[in-house]
Short mmCIF file of C-alpha atoms in Angstrom, two decimals:
data_model
loop_
_atom_site.label_atom_id
_atom_site.label_comp_id
_atom_site.label_asym_id
_atom_site.label_seq_id
_atom_site.Cartn_x
_atom_site.Cartn_y
_atom_site.Cartn_z
CA MET R 3 93.20 103.11 84.54
CA GLU R 4 92.79 104.86 88.46
CA GLU R 5 89.67 103.49 89.67
CA GLU R 6 87.58 107.18 90.24
CA TRP R 7 87.11 107.95 94.40
CA LEU R 8 84.18 109.81 95.59
CA VAL R 9 84.03 112.21 98.86
CA MET R 10 81.37 112.47 101.52
CA ALA R 11 81.54 115.48 104.03
CA PHE R 12 79.26 115.84 107.44
CA ASP R 13 78.24 118.54 109.07
CA SER R 14 79.25 117.25 112.18
CA THR R 15 81.97 115.25 113.35
CA GLN R 16 80.43 112.16 115.34
CA GLN R 17 78.24 112.11 112.42
CA ALA R 18 81.85 111.01 110.31
CA LEU R 19 82.57 109.07 112.82
CA ARG R 20 79.78 107.02 112.66
CA ALA R 21 79.47 106.72 109.27
CA GLU R 22 83.13 105.45 109.15
CA MET R 23 82.18 102.50 111.46
CA LEU R 24 79.22 101.75 109.73
CA LEU R 25 81.91 100.79 106.80
CA GLU R 26 84.08 99.50 107.86
CA TYR R 27 81.98 96.60 109.39
CA ALA R 28 80.53 96.93 106.41
CA GLU R 29 84.20 96.28 104.37
CA VAL R 30 83.56 98.62 102.44
CA GLU R 31 87.78 100.45 101.52
CA ILE R 32 87.38 103.90 102.98
CA ASP R 33 89.49 106.94 103.80
CA LEU R 34 89.02 108.88 106.74
CA CYS R 35 90.57 112.49 105.26
CA PRO R 36 90.05 115.83 105.70
CA THR R 37 87.27 117.55 103.58
CA PRO R 38 88.19 119.48 100.80
CA LYS R 39 88.39 123.17 100.85
CA GLU R 40 86.36 123.52 97.41
CA ILE R 41 83.64 121.91 99.25
CA THR R 42 81.27 123.55 102.33
CA ALA R 43 80.73 121.72 105.66
CA GLY R 44 80.61 122.08 108.68
CA CYS R 45 83.37 118.86 109.79
CA ALA R 46 86.90 119.13 108.79
CA LEU R 47 85.99 115.19 108.62
CA SER R 48 85.21 113.26 105.08
CA ILE R 49 85.49 110.14 103.80
CA ARG R 50 86.79 109.06 100.22
CA PHE R 51 85.57 105.60 99.47
CA PRO R 52 86.34 104.17 95.17
CA HIS R 53 82.72 105.34 92.87
CA THR R 54 82.34 101.60 92.66
CA SER R 55 80.64 101.42 95.91
CA LEU R 56 78.46 103.90 96.15
CA ASP R 57 75.31 102.35 95.91
CA MET R 58 76.11 100.54 98.94
CA VAL R 59 78.06 103.32 100.89
CA LYS R 60 73.77 105.20 100.16
CA GLU R 61 72.38 102.49 100.92
CA ILE R 62 73.95 102.01 104.39
CA VAL R 63 73.16 106.60 104.68
CA ALA R 64 70.14 105.67 104.17
CA SER R 65 69.11 103.02 106.02
CA GLU R 66 71.28 104.17 109.17
CA SER R 67 69.95 107.34 109.27
CA VAL R 68 73.65 109.10 109.15
CA GLU R 69 72.53 112.67 108.43
CA ILE R 70 75.18 113.94 105.76
CA ARG R 71 76.43 117.05 103.83
CA GLY R 72 76.47 115.34 100.60
CA ILE R 73 78.43 113.05 98.07
CA TYR R 74 80.73 115.01 95.69
CA SER R 75 82.87 113.72 92.91
CA ARG R 76 86.36 115.74 91.46
CA GLN R 77 85.58 117.54 89.07
CA GLY R 78 89.14 119.58 87.26
CA MET R 79 89.98 121.56 90.40
CA GLY R 80 86.73 121.51 91.95
CA TYR R 81 83.43 119.83 93.20
CA ASP R 82 80.76 118.06 92.17
CA SER R 83 77.68 117.16 93.98
CA ILE R 84 76.33 113.53 93.51
CA LYS R 85 72.05 113.67 93.53
CA LEU R 86 71.39 110.74 96.54
#
């Protein structure tokens, strides 16, 4: 079974690139990708990561005060927000 990936969206490119650097430093498996059109965000860049890394990602985002739009899971043809 394929692992579920989550999408973290941002309001600014600066925050997306900052999160990318922090997560790579923490050795979290990530992919920088275009923000899906179903997710309304101010930035065209998002970060995909495995659901198994959710707790670590949330901890890094909170401890480093990274400003995010939200974290989303794919549900059918759209995306649902995950409560932070």
